[in-house]
mmCIF file of C-alpha atoms and ligand atoms in Angstrom:
data_model
loop_
_atom_site.group_PDB
_atom_site.id
_atom_site.type_symbol
_atom_site.label_atom_id
_atom_site.label_comp_id
_atom_site.label_asym_id
_atom_site.label_seq_id
_atom_site.Cartn_x
_atom_site.Cartn_y
_atom_site.Cartn_z
ATOM 1 C CA UNK A 1161 0.000 0.000 0.000
ATOM 2 C CA UNK A 1162 1.064 3.577 -0.572
ATOM 3 C CA UNK A 1163 2.188 5.798 2.260
ATOM 4 C CA UNK A 1164 -0.724 8.055 3.243
ATOM 5 C CA UNK A 1165 1.539 10.015 5.567
ATOM 6 C CA UNK A 1166 3.380 11.644 2.654
ATOM 7 C CA UNK A 1167 1.742 15.049 2.126
ATOM 8 C CA UNK A 1168 0.989 15.977 -1.471
ATOM 9 C CA UNK A 1169 1.788 19.359 -2.905
ATOM 10 C CA UNK A 1170 -1.710 20.408 -3.941
ATOM 11 C CA UNK A 1171 -4.785 20.381 -1.745
ATOM 12 C CA UNK A 1172 -7.531 18.492 -3.570
ATOM 13 C CA UNK A 1173 -11.045 18.936 -2.230
ATOM 14 C CA UNK A 1174 -12.539 15.584 -1.277
ATOM 15 C CA UNK A 1175 -16.250 15.283 -0.461
ATOM 16 C CA UNK A 1176 -17.567 12.361 1.578
ATOM 17 C CA UNK A 1177 -21.255 11.595 1.143
ATOM 18 C CA UNK A 1178 -23.165 8.991 3.053
ATOM 19 C CA UNK A 1179 -23.907 7.390 6.381
ATOM 20 C CA UNK A 1180 -27.346 7.771 7.854
ATOM 21 C CA UNK A 1181 -29.602 10.564 9.089
ATOM 22 C CA UNK A 1182 -28.770 9.640 12.697
ATOM 23 C CA UNK A 1183 -25.285 10.855 13.487
ATOM 24 C CA UNK A 1184 -22.566 8.477 14.578
ATOM 25 C CA UNK A 1185 -23.516 5.562 12.348
ATOM 26 C CA UNK A 1186 -20.785 3.067 11.578
ATOM 27 C CA UNK A 1187 -20.922 4.113 7.926
ATOM 28 C CA UNK A 1188 -20.337 7.722 8.957
ATOM 29 C CA UNK A 1189 -17.395 6.593 11.110
ATOM 30 C CA UNK A 1190 -15.894 4.783 8.122
ATOM 31 C CA UNK A 1191 -16.323 7.867 5.941
ATOM 32 C CA UNK A 1192 -14.720 10.038 8.618
ATOM 33 C CA UNK A 1193 -11.776 7.620 8.722
ATOM 34 C CA UNK A 1194 -11.245 7.964 4.955
ATOM 35 C CA UNK A 1195 -11.533 11.750 5.065
ATOM 36 C CA UNK A 1196 -9.106 11.976 7.994
ATOM 37 C CA UNK A 1197 -6.625 9.881 6.021
ATOM 38 C CA UNK A 1198 -7.146 12.159 3.020
ATOM 39 C CA UNK A 1199 -6.461 15.207 5.190
ATOM 40 C CA UNK A 1200 -3.221 13.645 6.403
ATOM 41 C CA UNK A 1201 -2.346 13.298 2.738
ATOM 42 C CA UNK A 1202 -2.906 17.016 2.190
ATOM 43 C CA UNK A 1203 -6.558 17.221 1.124
ATOM 44 C CA UNK A 1204 -9.301 19.563 2.184
ATOM 45 C CA UNK A 1205 -12.404 17.566 3.014
ATOM 46 C CA UNK A 1206 -16.107 17.919 3.674
ATOM 47 C CA UNK A 1207 -18.504 15.276 4.994
ATOM 48 C CA UNK A 1208 -22.173 15.370 4.024
ATOM 49 C CA UNK A 1209 -23.965 13.053 6.417
ATOM 50 C CA UNK A 1210 -26.596 13.097 9.172
ATOM 51 C CA UNK A 1211 -29.109 15.927 8.757
ATOM 52 C CA UNK A 1212 -27.419 16.849 5.490
ATOM 53 C CA UNK A 1213 -29.035 13.726 4.071
ATOM 54 C CA UNK A 1214 -32.568 14.655 5.149
ATOM 55 C CA UNK A 1215 -33.718 15.579 1.651
ATOM 56 C CA UNK A 1216 -37.130 15.463 -0.015
ATOM 57 C CA UNK A 1217 -37.558 12.599 -2.434
ATOM 58 C CA UNK A 1218 -35.826 13.686 -5.619
ATOM 59 C CA UNK A 1219 -38.298 14.871 -8.261
ATOM 60 C CA UNK A 1220 -36.538 15.872 -11.497
ATOM 61 C CA UNK A 1221 -39.618 17.733 -12.752
ATOM 62 C CA UNK A 1222 -39.670 20.007 -9.675
ATOM 63 C CA UNK A 1223 -36.909 22.680 -9.873
ATOM 64 C CA UNK A 1224 -37.279 23.680 -6.199
ATOM 65 C CA UNK A 1225 -34.386 22.460 -4.058
ATOM 66 C CA UNK A 1226 -34.095 22.743 -0.289
ATOM 67 C CA UNK A 1227 -30.998 24.379 1.223
ATOM 68 C CA UNK A 1228 -29.405 21.024 2.083
ATOM 69 C CA UNK A 1229 -29.831 19.791 -1.474
ATOM 70 C CA UNK A 1230 -28.405 22.986 -2.945
ATOM 71 C CA UNK A 1231 -25.386 22.713 -0.652
ATOM 72 C CA UNK A 1232 -24.808 19.056 -1.480
ATOM 73 C CA UNK A 1233 -24.975 19.635 -5.237
ATOM 74 C CA UNK A 1234 -22.705 22.689 -5.064
ATOM 75 C CA UNK A 1235 -20.068 20.866 -3.015
ATOM 76 C CA UNK A 1236 -20.145 17.797 -5.260
ATOM 77 C CA UNK A 1237 -19.683 20.054 -8.269
ATOM 78 C CA UNK A 1238 -16.538 21.521 -6.691
ATOM 79 C CA UNK A 1239 -15.117 18.179 -5.532
ATOM 80 C CA UNK A 1240 -11.820 16.879 -6.908
ATOM 81 C CA UNK A 1241 -12.625 13.456 -5.468
ATOM 82 C CA UNK A 1242 -15.605 11.802 -3.816
ATOM 83 C CA UNK A 1243 -16.110 9.075 -1.227
ATOM 84 C CA UNK A 1244 -19.514 7.384 -0.949
ATOM 85 C CA UNK A 1245 -20.671 5.265 1.964
ATOM 86 C CA UNK A 1246 -23.913 3.421 2.566
ATOM 87 C CA UNK A 1247 -25.233 0.874 4.997
ATOM 88 C CA UNK A 1248 -26.620 -2.235 3.380
ATOM 89 C CA UNK A 1249 -30.394 -2.215 3.732
ATOM 90 C CA UNK A 1250 -32.190 -5.286 2.418
ATOM 91 C CA UNK A 1251 -29.292 -6.253 0.236
ATOM 92 C CA UNK A 1252 -28.415 -2.900 -1.315
ATOM 93 C CA UNK A 1253 -27.788 0.741 -0.485
ATOM 94 C CA UNK A 1254 -30.237 2.528 1.813
ATOM 95 C CA UNK A 1255 -33.012 4.635 0.352
ATOM 96 C CA UNK A 1256 -31.558 7.715 2.045
ATOM 97 C CA UNK A 1257 -28.266 7.354 0.163
ATOM 98 C CA UNK A 1258 -29.924 6.435 -3.123
ATOM 99 C CA UNK A 1259 -32.149 9.491 -2.836
ATOM 100 C CA UNK A 1260 -29.132 11.726 -2.188
ATOM 101 C CA UNK A 1261 -27.382 10.263 -5.217
ATOM 102 C CA UNK A 1262 -30.475 10.830 -7.352
ATOM 103 C CA UNK A 1263 -29.804 14.556 -6.851
ATOM 104 C CA UNK A 1264 -26.598 14.126 -8.879
ATOM 105 C CA UNK A 1265 -28.933 14.382 -11.848
ATOM 106 C CA UNK A 1266 -28.802 18.128 -11.200
ATOM 107 C CA UNK A 1267 -25.146 17.946 -12.306
ATOM 108 C CA UNK A 1268 -26.071 16.665 -15.766
ATOM 109 C CA UNK A 1269 -25.300 19.992 -17.450
ATOM 110 C CA UNK A 1270 -22.357 20.900 -15.210
ATOM 111 C CA UNK A 1271 -18.968 21.666 -16.770
ATOM 112 C CA UNK A 1272 -17.945 18.278 -15.436
ATOM 113 C CA UNK A 1273 -21.217 16.367 -15.785
ATOM 114 C CA UNK A 1274 -22.234 14.172 -12.840
ATOM 115 C CA UNK A 1275 -19.006 12.722 -11.292
ATOM 116 C CA UNK A 1276 -16.948 12.773 -14.483
ATOM 117 C CA UNK A 1277 -13.209 13.315 -14.085
ATOM 118 C CA UNK A 1278 -13.348 12.289 -10.424
ATOM 119 C CA UNK A 1279 -12.242 9.150 -8.621
ATOM 120 C CA UNK A 1280 -14.958 7.883 -6.315
ATOM 121 C CA UNK A 1281 -14.094 5.665 -3.381
ATOM 122 C CA UNK A 1282 -16.936 3.455 -2.196
ATOM 123 C CA UNK A 1283 -17.526 1.795 1.160
ATOM 124 C CA UNK A 1284 -20.450 -0.197 2.485
ATOM 125 C CA UNK A 1285 -21.380 -1.562 5.877
ATOM 126 C CA UNK A 1286 -23.606 -4.491 6.683
ATOM 127 C CA UNK A 1287 -24.709 -6.682 9.516
ATOM 128 C CA UNK A 1288 -23.161 -9.499 7.490
ATOM 129 C CA UNK A 1289 -20.844 -9.940 4.558
ATOM 130 C CA UNK A 1290 -23.497 -10.517 1.911
ATOM 131 C CA UNK A 1291 -25.237 -7.187 2.436
ATOM 132 C CA UNK A 1292 -21.980 -5.242 2.660
ATOM 133 C CA UNK A 1293 -20.464 -6.792 -0.459
ATOM 134 C CA UNK A 1294 -23.581 -6.391 -2.556
ATOM 135 C CA UNK A 1295 -24.001 -2.784 -1.431
ATOM 136 C CA UNK A 1296 -20.401 -2.019 -2.387
ATOM 137 C CA UNK A 1297 -21.085 -3.388 -5.870
ATOM 138 C CA UNK A 1298 -24.298 -1.381 -6.148
ATOM 139 C CA UNK A 1299 -22.471 1.825 -5.237
ATOM 140 C CA UNK A 1300 -19.845 1.148 -7.871
ATOM 141 C CA UNK A 1301 -22.524 0.566 -10.499
ATOM 142 C CA UNK A 1302 -23.996 3.957 -9.635
ATOM 143 C CA UNK A 1303 -20.579 5.605 -9.915
ATOM 144 C CA UNK A 1304 -20.194 4.129 -13.396
ATOM 145 C CA UNK A 1305 -23.638 5.471 -14.334
ATOM 146 C CA UNK A 1306 -22.578 8.892 -13.072
ATOM 147 C CA UNK A 1307 -19.421 8.745 -15.210
ATOM 148 C CA UNK A 1308 -17.108 8.589 -12.205
ATOM 149 C CA UNK A 1309 -14.090 6.362 -11.760
ATOM 150 C CA UNK A 1310 -14.589 3.861 -8.926
ATOM 151 C CA UNK A 1311 -11.293 3.328 -7.135
ATOM 152 C CA UNK A 1312 -9.749 -0.139 -7.349
ATOM 153 C CA UNK A 1313 -9.980 -0.432 -3.570
ATOM 154 C CA UNK A 1314 -13.424 -0.462 -1.978
ATOM 155 C CA UNK A 1315 -14.471 -1.428 1.518
ATOM 156 C CA UNK A 1316 -17.137 -3.939 2.525
ATOM 157 C CA UNK A 1317 -17.329 -3.756 6.311
ATOM 158 C CA UNK A 1318 -19.129 -6.311 8.468
ATOM 159 C CA UNK A 1319 -20.118 -4.236 11.492
ATOM 160 C CA UNK A 1320 -21.206 -7.276 13.498
ATOM 161 C CA UNK A 1321 -17.504 -7.765 14.135
ATOM 162 C CA UNK A 1322 -17.216 -4.563 16.238
ATOM 163 C CA UNK A 1323 -15.124 -2.540 13.834
ATOM 164 C CA UNK A 1324 -15.379 0.942 15.406
ATOM 165 C CA UNK A 1325 -15.417 2.128 19.004
ATOM 166 C CA UNK A 1326 -17.821 4.773 20.286
ATOM 167 C CA UNK A 1327 -15.427 7.555 19.292
ATOM 168 C CA UNK A 1328 -15.122 6.265 15.748
ATOM 169 C CA UNK A 1329 -11.677 4.745 16.129
ATOM 170 C CA UNK A 1330 -11.264 1.782 13.813
ATOM 171 C CA UNK A 1331 -10.357 -1.262 15.895
ATOM 172 C CA UNK A 1332 -9.623 -3.603 12.990
ATOM 173 C CA UNK A 1333 -6.227 -3.005 11.335
ATOM 174 C CA UNK A 1334 -7.272 -4.581 8.043
ATOM 175 C CA UNK A 1335 -10.324 -2.340 7.731
ATOM 176 C CA UNK A 1336 -8.266 0.725 8.687
ATOM 177 C CA UNK A 1337 -5.692 -0.133 6.017
ATOM 178 C CA UNK A 1338 -8.428 -0.579 3.420
ATOM 179 C CA UNK A 1339 -10.006 2.780 4.272
ATOM 180 C CA UNK A 1340 -6.574 4.453 4.193
ATOM 181 C CA UNK A 1341 -5.942 2.974 0.764
ATOM 182 C CA UNK A 1342 -9.228 4.367 -0.563
ATOM 183 C CA UNK A 1343 -8.025 7.805 0.516
ATOM 184 C CA UNK A 1344 -4.690 7.255 -1.238
ATOM 185 C CA UNK A 1345 -6.418 6.251 -4.475
ATOM 186 C CA UNK A 1346 -8.959 9.096 -4.497
ATOM 187 C CA UNK A 1347 -6.186 11.611 -3.789
ATOM 188 C CA UNK A 1348 -3.784 10.085 -6.280
ATOM 189 C CA UNK A 1349 -6.356 10.243 -9.053
ATOM 190 C CA UNK A 1350 -7.260 13.826 -8.188
ATOM 191 C CA UNK A 1351 -3.637 14.885 -8.476
ATOM 192 C CA UNK A 1352 -3.055 12.926 -11.684
ATOM 193 C CA UNK A 1353 -6.199 14.165 -13.414
ATOM 194 C CA UNK A 1354 -6.161 17.872 -12.560
HETATM 195 C C1 LIG B 687 -33.704 -1.454 7.462
HETATM 196 C C2 LIG B 687 -32.434 -2.227 7.600
HETATM 197 C C3 LIG B 687 -32.143 -3.210 6.693
HETATM 198 C C4 LIG B 687 -30.940 -3.917 6.778
HETATM 199 N N1 LIG B 687 -30.659 -4.869 5.847
HETATM 200 C C5 LIG B 687 -29.474 -5.505 5.895
HETATM 201 C C6 LIG B 687 -29.130 -6.462 4.910
HETATM 202 O O1 LIG B 687 -29.879 -6.751 3.999
HETATM 203 N N2 LIG B 687 -27.910 -7.056 4.979
HETATM 204 C C7 LIG B 687 -27.030 -6.754 5.974
HETATM 205 O O2 LIG B 687 -25.915 -7.295 5.994
HETATM 206 N N3 LIG B 687 -27.329 -5.856 6.925
HETATM 207 C C8 LIG B 687 -28.521 -5.245 6.909
HETATM 208 N N4 LIG B 687 -28.834 -4.322 7.858
HETATM 209 C C9 LIG B 687 -27.856 -4.027 8.890
HETATM 210 C C10 LIG B 687 -27.033 -2.805 8.542
HETATM 211 O O3 LIG B 687 -26.520 -2.834 7.241
HETATM 212 C C11 LIG B 687 -25.875 -2.750 9.503
HETATM 213 O O4 LIG B 687 -26.336 -2.689 10.832
HETATM 214 C C12 LIG B 687 -25.005 -1.598 9.206
HETATM 215 O O5 LIG B 687 -23.813 -1.774 9.908
HETATM 216 C C13 LIG B 687 -25.666 -0.344 9.667
HETATM 217 O O6 LIG B 687 -24.720 0.644 9.622
HETATM 218 P P1 LIG B 687 -24.934 2.046 10.270
HETATM 219 O O7 LIG B 687 -24.380 1.939 11.669
HETATM 220 O O8 LIG B 687 -24.148 2.918 9.395
HETATM 221 O O9 LIG B 687 -26.403 2.390 10.289
HETATM 222 C C14 LIG B 687 -30.043 -3.635 7.823
HETATM 223 C C15 LIG B 687 -30.340 -2.633 8.751
HETATM 224 C C16 LIG B 687 -31.540 -1.934 8.649
HETATM 225 C C17 LIG B 687 -31.845 -0.844 9.656
#
């Protein structure tokens, strides 16, 4: 694995999107871990999670957007790299995260449409392996649809194995290394592409 501790010259802007509406979810902790690793590598970061995900159901025919939706779309448009995280609900990503990603349709006519030109790291949690792995694959399919570049490394995290403590510290070295590597790949692509 690459050395995340080596600061990079530029300061790419990395946006994390995901978790759950309740704060402190394990998915949010995993996203925070990736963003912290990205910051150690020299990035500026922003996490959109918790109340930032409380969005009306996306309706493409309705041009009205709430403040949270406008913020999310504006930050994604500025992002040099993106990290997505979802819990596995009934075998795939949660409706909350899918709804947030539906808003990426508002980036269709952007200078960089959707997620194009950006590496997108994906992570998924689950109460078991099957849900986590399938959710990771579903996220990557969405990234392809949005013209992003899924990173080679993704994380499927089985939270029944007690991966994070109450403060969000990752207790499992293998998971921590995987999340660090996602940060390395998102950052590396951002620097190579821009
Ligand atoms: C509505 C609901 C559906 C779920 N469905 C699945 C599932 O299909 N497969 C699975 O592995 N875990 C499932 N889980 C468990 C969550 O994926 C798991 O607890 C995950 O770690 C939650 O992460 P969070 O702390 O970010 O909310 C489900 C949980 C909920 C609340």
